[in-house]
PDB file of C-alpha atoms in Angstrom:
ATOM      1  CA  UNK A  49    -106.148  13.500 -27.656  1.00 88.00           C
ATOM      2  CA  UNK A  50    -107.164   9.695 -26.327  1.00 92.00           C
ATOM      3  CA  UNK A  51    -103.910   8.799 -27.840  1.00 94.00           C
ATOM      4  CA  UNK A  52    -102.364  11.251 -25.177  1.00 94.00           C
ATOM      5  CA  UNK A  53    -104.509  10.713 -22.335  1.00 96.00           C
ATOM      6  CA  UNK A  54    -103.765   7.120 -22.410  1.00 96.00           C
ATOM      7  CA  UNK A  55     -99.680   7.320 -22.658  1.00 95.00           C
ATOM      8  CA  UNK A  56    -100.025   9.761 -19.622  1.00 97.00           C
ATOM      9  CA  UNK A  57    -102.284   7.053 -17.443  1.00 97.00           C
ATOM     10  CA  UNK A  58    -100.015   4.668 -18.899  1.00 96.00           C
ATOM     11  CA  UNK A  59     -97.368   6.489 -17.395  1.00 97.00           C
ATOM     12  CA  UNK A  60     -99.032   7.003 -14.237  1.00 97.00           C
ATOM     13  CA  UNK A  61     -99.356   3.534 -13.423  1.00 94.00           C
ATOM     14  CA  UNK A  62     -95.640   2.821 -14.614  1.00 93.00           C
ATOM     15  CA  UNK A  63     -94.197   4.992 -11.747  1.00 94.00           C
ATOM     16  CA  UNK A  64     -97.426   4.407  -9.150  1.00 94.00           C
ATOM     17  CA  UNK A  65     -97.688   1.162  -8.795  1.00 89.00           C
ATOM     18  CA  UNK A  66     -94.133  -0.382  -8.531  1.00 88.00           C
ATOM     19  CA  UNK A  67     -94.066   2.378  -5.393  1.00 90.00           C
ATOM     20  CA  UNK A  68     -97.605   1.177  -4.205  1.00 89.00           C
ATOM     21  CA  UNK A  69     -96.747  -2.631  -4.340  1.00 83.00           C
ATOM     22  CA  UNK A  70     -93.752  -2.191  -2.425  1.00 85.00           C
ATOM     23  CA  UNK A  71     -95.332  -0.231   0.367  1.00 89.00           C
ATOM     24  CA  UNK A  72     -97.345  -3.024   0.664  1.00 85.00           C
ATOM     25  CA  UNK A  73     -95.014  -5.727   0.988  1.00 82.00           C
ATOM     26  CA  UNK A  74     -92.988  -3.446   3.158  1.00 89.00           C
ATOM     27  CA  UNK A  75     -96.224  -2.670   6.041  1.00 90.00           C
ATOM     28  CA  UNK A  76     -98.366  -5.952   4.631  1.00 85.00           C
ATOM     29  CA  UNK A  77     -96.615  -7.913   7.998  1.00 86.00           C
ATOM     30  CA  UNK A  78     -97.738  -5.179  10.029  1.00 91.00           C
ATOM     31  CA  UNK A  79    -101.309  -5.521   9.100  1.00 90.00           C
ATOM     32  CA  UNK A  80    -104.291  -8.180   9.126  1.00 89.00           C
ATOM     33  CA  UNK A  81    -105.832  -9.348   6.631  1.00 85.00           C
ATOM     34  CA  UNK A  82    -108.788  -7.148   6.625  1.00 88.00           C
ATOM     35  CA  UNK A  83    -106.367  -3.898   6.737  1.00 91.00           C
ATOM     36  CA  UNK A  84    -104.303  -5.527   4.244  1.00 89.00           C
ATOM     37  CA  UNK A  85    -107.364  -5.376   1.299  1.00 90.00           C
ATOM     38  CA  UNK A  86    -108.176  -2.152   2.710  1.00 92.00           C
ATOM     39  CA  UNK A  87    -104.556  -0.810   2.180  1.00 92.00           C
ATOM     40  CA  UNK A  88    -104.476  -2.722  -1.386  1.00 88.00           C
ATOM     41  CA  UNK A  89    -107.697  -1.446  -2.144  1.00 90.00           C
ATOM     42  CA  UNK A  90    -106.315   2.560  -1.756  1.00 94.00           C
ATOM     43  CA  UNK A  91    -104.373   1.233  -5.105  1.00 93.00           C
ATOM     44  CA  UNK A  92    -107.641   0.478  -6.970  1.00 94.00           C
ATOM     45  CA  UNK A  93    -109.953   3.860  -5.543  1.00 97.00           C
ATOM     46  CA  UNK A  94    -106.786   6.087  -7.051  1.00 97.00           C
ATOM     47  CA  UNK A  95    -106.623   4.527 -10.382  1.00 97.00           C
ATOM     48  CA  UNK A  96    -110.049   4.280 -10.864  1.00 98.00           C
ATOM     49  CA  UNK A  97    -110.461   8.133  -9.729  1.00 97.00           C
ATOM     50  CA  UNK A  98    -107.367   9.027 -11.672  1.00 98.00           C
ATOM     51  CA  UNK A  99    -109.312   8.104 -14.942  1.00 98.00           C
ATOM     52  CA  UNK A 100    -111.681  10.105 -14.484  1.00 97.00           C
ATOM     53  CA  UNK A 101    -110.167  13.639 -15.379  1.00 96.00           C
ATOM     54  CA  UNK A 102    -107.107  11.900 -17.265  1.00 96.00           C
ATOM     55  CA  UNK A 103    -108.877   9.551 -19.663  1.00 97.00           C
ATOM     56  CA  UNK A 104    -112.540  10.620 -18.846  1.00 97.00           C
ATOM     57  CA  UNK A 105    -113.586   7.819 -17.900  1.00 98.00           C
ATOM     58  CA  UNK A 106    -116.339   7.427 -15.736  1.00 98.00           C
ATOM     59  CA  UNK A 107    -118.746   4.837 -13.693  1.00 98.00           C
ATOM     60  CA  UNK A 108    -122.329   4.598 -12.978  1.00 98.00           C
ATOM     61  CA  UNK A 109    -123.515   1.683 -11.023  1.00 98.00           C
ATOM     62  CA  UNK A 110    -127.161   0.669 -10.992  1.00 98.00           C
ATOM     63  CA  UNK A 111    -129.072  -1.760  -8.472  1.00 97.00           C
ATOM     64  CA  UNK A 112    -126.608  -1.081  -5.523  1.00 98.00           C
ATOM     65  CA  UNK A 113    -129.041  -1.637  -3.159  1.00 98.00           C
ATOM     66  CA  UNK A 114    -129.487  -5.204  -3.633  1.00 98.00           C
ATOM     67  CA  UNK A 115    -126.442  -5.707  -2.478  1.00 98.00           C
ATOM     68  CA  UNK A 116    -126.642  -3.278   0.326  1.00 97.00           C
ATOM     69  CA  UNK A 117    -129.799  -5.951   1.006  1.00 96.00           C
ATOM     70  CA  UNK A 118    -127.589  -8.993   1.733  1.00 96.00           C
ATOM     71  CA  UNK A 119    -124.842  -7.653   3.219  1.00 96.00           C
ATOM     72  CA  UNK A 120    -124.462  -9.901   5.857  1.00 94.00           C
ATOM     73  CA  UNK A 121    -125.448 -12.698   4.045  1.00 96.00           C
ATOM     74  CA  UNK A 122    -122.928 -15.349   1.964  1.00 95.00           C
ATOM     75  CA  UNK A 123    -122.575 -14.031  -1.884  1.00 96.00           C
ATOM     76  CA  UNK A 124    -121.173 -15.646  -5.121  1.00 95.00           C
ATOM     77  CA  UNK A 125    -120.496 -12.886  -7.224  1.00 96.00           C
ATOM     78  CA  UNK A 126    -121.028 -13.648 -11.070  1.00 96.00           C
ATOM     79  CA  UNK A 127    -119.471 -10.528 -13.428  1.00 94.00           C
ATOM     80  CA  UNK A 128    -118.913 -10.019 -16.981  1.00 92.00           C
ATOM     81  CA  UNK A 129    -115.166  -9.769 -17.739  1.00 90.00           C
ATOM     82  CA  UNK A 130    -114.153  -7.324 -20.723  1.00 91.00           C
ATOM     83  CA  UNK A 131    -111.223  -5.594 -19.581  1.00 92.00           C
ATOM     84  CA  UNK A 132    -109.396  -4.551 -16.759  1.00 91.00           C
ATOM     85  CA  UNK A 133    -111.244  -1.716 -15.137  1.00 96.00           C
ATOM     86  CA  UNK A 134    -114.124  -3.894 -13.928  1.00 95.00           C
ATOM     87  CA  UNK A 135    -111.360  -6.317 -11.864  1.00 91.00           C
ATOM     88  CA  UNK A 136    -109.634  -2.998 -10.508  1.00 93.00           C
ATOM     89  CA  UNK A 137    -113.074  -1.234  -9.725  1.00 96.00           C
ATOM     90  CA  UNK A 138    -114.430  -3.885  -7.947  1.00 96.00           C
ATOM     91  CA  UNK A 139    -112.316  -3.492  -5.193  1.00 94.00           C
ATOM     92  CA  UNK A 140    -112.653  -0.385  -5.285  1.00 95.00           C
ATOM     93  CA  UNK A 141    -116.070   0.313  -5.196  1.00 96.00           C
ATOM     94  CA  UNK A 142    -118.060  -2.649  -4.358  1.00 96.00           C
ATOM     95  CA  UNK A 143    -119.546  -2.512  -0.245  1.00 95.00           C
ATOM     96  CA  UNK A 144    -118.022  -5.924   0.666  1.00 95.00           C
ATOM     97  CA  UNK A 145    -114.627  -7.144   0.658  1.00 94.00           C
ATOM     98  CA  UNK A 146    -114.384  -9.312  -1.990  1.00 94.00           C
ATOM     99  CA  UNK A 147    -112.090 -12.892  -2.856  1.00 90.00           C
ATOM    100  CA  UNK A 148    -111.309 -12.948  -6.407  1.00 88.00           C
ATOM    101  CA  UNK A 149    -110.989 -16.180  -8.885  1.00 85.00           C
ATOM    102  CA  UNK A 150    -108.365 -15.836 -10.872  1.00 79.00           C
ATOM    103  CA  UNK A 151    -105.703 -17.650 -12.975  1.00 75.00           C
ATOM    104  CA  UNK A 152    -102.159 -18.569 -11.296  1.00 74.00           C
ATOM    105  CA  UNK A 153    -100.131 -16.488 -14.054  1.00 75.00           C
ATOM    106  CA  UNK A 154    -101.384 -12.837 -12.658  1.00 72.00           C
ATOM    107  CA  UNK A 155     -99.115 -13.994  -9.706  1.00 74.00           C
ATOM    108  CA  UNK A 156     -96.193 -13.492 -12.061  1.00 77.00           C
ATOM    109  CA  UNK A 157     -96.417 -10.016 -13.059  1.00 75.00           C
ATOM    110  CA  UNK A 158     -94.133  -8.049 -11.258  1.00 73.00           C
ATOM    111  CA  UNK A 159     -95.212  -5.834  -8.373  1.00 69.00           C
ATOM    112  CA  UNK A 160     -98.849  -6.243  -9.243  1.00 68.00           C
ATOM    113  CA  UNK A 161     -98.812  -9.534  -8.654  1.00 72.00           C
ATOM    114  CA  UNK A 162     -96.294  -9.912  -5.737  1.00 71.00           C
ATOM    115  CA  UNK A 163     -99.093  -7.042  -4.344  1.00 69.00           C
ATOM    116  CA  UNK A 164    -101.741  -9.849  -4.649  1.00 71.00           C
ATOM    117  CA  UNK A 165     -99.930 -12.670  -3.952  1.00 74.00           C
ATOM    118  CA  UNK A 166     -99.912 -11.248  -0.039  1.00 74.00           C
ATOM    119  CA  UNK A 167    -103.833 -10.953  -0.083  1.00 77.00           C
ATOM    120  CA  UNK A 168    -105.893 -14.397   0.783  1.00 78.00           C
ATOM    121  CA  UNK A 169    -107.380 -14.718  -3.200  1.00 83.00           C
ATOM    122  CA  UNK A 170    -107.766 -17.901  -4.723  1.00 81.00           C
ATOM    123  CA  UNK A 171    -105.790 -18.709  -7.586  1.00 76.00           C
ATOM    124  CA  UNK A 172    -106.176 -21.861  -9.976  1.00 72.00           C
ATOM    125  CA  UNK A 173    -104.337 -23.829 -12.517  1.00 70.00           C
ATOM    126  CA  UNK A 174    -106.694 -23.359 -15.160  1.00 65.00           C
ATOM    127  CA  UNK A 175    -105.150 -26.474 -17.371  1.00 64.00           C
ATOM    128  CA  UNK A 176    -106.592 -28.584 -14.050  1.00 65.00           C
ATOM    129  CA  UNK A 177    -109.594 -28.331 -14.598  1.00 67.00           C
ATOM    130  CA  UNK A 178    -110.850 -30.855 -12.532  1.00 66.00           C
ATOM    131  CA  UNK A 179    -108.523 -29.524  -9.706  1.00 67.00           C
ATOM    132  CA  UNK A 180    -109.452 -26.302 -10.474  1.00 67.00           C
ATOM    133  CA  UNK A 181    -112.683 -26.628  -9.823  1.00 70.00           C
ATOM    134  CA  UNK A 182    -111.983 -28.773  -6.606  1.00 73.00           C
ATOM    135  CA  UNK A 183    -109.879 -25.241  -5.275  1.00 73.00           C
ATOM    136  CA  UNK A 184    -112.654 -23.062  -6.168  1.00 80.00           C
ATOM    137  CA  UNK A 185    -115.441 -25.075  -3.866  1.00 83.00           C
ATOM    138  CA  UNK A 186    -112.628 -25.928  -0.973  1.00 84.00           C
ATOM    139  CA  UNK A 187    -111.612 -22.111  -0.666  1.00 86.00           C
ATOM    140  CA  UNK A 188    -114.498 -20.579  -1.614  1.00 88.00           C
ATOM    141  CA  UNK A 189    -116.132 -22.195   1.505  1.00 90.00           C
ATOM    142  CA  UNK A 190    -113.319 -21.304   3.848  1.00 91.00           C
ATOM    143  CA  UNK A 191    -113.653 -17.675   2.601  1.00 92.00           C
ATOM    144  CA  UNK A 192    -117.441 -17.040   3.040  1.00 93.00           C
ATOM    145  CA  UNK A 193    -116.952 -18.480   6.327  1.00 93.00           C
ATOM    146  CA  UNK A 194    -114.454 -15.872   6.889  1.00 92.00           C
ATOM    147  CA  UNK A 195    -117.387 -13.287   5.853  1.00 93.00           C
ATOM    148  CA  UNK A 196    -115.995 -12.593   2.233  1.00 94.00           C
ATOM    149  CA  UNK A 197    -118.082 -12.582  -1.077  1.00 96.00           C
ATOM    150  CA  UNK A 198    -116.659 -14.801  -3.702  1.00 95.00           C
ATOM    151  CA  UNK A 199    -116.167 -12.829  -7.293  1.00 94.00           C
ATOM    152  CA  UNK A 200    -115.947 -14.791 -10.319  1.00 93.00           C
ATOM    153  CA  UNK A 201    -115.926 -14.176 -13.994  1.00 90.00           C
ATOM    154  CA  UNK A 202    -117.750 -17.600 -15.828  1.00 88.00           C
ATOM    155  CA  UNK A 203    -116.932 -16.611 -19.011  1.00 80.00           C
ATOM    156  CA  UNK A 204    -112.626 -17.570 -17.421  1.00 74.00           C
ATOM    157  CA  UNK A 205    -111.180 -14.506 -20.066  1.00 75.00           C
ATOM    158  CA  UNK A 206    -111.790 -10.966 -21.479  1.00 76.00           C
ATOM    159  CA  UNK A 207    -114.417 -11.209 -23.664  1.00 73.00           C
ATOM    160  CA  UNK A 208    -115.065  -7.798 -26.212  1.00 73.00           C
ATOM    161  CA  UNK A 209    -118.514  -5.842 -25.736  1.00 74.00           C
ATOM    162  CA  UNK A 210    -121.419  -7.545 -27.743  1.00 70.00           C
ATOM    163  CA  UNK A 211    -119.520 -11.474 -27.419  1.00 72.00           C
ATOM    164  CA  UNK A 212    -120.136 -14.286 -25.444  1.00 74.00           C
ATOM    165  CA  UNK A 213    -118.054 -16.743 -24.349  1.00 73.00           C
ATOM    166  CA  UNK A 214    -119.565 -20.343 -22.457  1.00 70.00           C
ATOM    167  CA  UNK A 215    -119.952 -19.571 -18.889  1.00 73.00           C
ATOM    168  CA  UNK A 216    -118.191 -21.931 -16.785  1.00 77.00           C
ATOM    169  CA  UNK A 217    -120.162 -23.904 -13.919  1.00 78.00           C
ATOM    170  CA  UNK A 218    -117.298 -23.002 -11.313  1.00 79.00           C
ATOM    171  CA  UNK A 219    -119.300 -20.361  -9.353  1.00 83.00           C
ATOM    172  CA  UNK A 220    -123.135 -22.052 -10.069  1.00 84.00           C
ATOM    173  CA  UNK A 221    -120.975 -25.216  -8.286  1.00 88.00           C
ATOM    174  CA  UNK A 222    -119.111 -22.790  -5.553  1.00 88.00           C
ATOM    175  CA  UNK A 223    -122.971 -21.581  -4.913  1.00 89.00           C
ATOM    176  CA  UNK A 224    -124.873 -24.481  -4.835  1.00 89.00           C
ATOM    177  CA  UNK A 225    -122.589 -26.271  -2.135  1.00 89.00           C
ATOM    178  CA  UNK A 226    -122.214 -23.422   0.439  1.00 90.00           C
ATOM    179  CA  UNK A 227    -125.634 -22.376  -0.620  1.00 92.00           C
ATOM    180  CA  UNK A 228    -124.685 -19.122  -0.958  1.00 94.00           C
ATOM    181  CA  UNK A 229    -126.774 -16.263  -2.968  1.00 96.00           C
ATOM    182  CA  UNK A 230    -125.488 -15.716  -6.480  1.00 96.00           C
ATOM    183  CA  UNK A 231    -125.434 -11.348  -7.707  1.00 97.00           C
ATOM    184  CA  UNK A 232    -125.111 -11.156 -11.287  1.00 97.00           C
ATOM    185  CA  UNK A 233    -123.042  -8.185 -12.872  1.00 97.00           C
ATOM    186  CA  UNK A 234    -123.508  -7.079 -16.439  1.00 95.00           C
ATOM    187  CA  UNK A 235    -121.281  -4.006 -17.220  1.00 96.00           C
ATOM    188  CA  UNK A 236    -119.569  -2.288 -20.853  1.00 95.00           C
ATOM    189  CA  UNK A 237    -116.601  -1.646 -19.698  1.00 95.00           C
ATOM    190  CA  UNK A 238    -114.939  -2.992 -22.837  1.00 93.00           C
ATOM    191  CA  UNK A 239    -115.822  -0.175 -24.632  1.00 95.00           C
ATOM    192  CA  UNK A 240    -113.536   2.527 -22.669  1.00 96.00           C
ATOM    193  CA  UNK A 241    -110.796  -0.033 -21.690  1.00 95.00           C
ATOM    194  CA  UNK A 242    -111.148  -3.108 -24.418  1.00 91.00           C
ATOM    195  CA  UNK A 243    -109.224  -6.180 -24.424  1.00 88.00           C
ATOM    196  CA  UNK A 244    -105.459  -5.679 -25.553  1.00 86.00           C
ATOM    197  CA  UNK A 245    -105.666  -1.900 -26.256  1.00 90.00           C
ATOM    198  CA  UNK A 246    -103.392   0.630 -25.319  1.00 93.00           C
ATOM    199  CA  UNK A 247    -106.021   3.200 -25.570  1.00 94.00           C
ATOM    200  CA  UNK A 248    -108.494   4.246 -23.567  1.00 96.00           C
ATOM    201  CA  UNK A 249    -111.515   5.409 -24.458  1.00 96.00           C
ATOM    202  CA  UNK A 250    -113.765   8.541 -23.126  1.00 97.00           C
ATOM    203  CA  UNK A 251    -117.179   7.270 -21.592  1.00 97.00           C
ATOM    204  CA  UNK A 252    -119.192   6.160 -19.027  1.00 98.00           C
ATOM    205  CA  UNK A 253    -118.857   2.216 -17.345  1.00 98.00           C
ATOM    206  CA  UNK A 254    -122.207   1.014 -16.340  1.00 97.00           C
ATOM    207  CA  UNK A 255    -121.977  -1.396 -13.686  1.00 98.00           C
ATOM    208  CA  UNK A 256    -125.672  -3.365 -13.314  1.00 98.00           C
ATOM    209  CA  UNK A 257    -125.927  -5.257 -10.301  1.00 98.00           C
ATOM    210  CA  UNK A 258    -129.044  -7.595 -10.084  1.00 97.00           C
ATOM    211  CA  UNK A 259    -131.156  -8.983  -7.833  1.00 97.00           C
ATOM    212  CA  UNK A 260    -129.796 -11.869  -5.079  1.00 96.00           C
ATOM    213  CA  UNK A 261    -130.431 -15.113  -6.692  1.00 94.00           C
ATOM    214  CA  UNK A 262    -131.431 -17.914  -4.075  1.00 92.00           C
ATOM    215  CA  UNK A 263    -129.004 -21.254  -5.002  1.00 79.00           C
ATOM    216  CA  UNK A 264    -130.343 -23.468  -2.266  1.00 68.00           C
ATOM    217  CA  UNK A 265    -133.328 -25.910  -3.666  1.00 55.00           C
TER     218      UNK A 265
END
């Protein structure tokens, strides 16, 4: 039965979102940048509903409120990363419109990342790492001025449930010079959607958000 219920989502997203990502580029000029991740973001709410009867997957997030607390404040987001359901649910479900990290290459995958290309993101050259990190502080400043929360995964890859991986300094850096607050976000994700399988499996994702961390001093 999982084996079934994931060729059918996999099918799903084979024939939504080539038809998603071109509405976008086609009413993208139309729109600004705020409407834009709103319009994106329908993309994200639908698949991550969509799993919920298909695949039976579901989501419980704890310790919403403190970031409900600092809404208007400047955030560095620091996740987890163990598959792909966290990066699509974020969008989707977090209160604050987000800028993600991310490597250059998702640019390259076609519609998805022609869709993403269009939103104001920043993407890095991850074999300059010096560079890289020069991008992430630059940007990252421009976009909390522009009112965004910065999302970053340390650990730079998919990492399976119950690993570690050495957390980069990239967003502890990004924090420290905009002193912005840092929310951490511990999830299992990996579990119902894990690294490089086709299958997903039944069960709940719990999303734990913790407190605001102070960077300044």
């Amino acid at each position: 039965m999982t084996l079934i219920r994931s060729i059918l989502f996999a099918l799903f997203l084979l024939i939504f979102t080539p038809i998603w990502s071109v509405l976008c580029i086609l009413v993208f000029p139309f729109l600004n940048p705020e409407n834009r991740y709103r319009f994106i973001g329908l993309w994200n709410k639908i698949v991550i509903w969509i799993l919920q009867p298909l695949c039976c997957i579901r989501y419980e997030i704890r310790g919403m409120e403190n970031m409900t607390a600092v809404l208007d404040q400047p955030v560095v987001v620091l996740s987890k990363h163990q598959s792909a359901y966290e990066t699509i649910a974020y969008i989707a479900l977090l209160p604050k419109q987000l800028c993600f990290v991310f490597k250059r290459e998702l640019l390259w995958i076609p519609f998805f990342g022609w869709a993403l290309a269009l939103l104001k993101m920043i993407h890095i050259n991850r074999n300059k790492k010096e560079t890289a990190a020069l991008s992430v502080v630059g940007q990252g400043r421009k976009r909390l001025a522009e009112g965004k929360w910065i999302l970053l995964f340390p650990e730079g890859t998919r990492t399976p449930t119950g690993s570690h991986k050495p957390y980069s300094k990239g967003g502890a850096r990004l924090a420290s010079a905009t002193e912005a607050l840092v929310i951490p976000i511990a999830h299992n994700a990996g579990r119902c959607w894990p690294k490089n399988s086709f299958l997903k499996t039944p069960g709940t994702v719990i999303f734990s958000i913790g407190p605001a961390i102070a960077s300044a001093g």
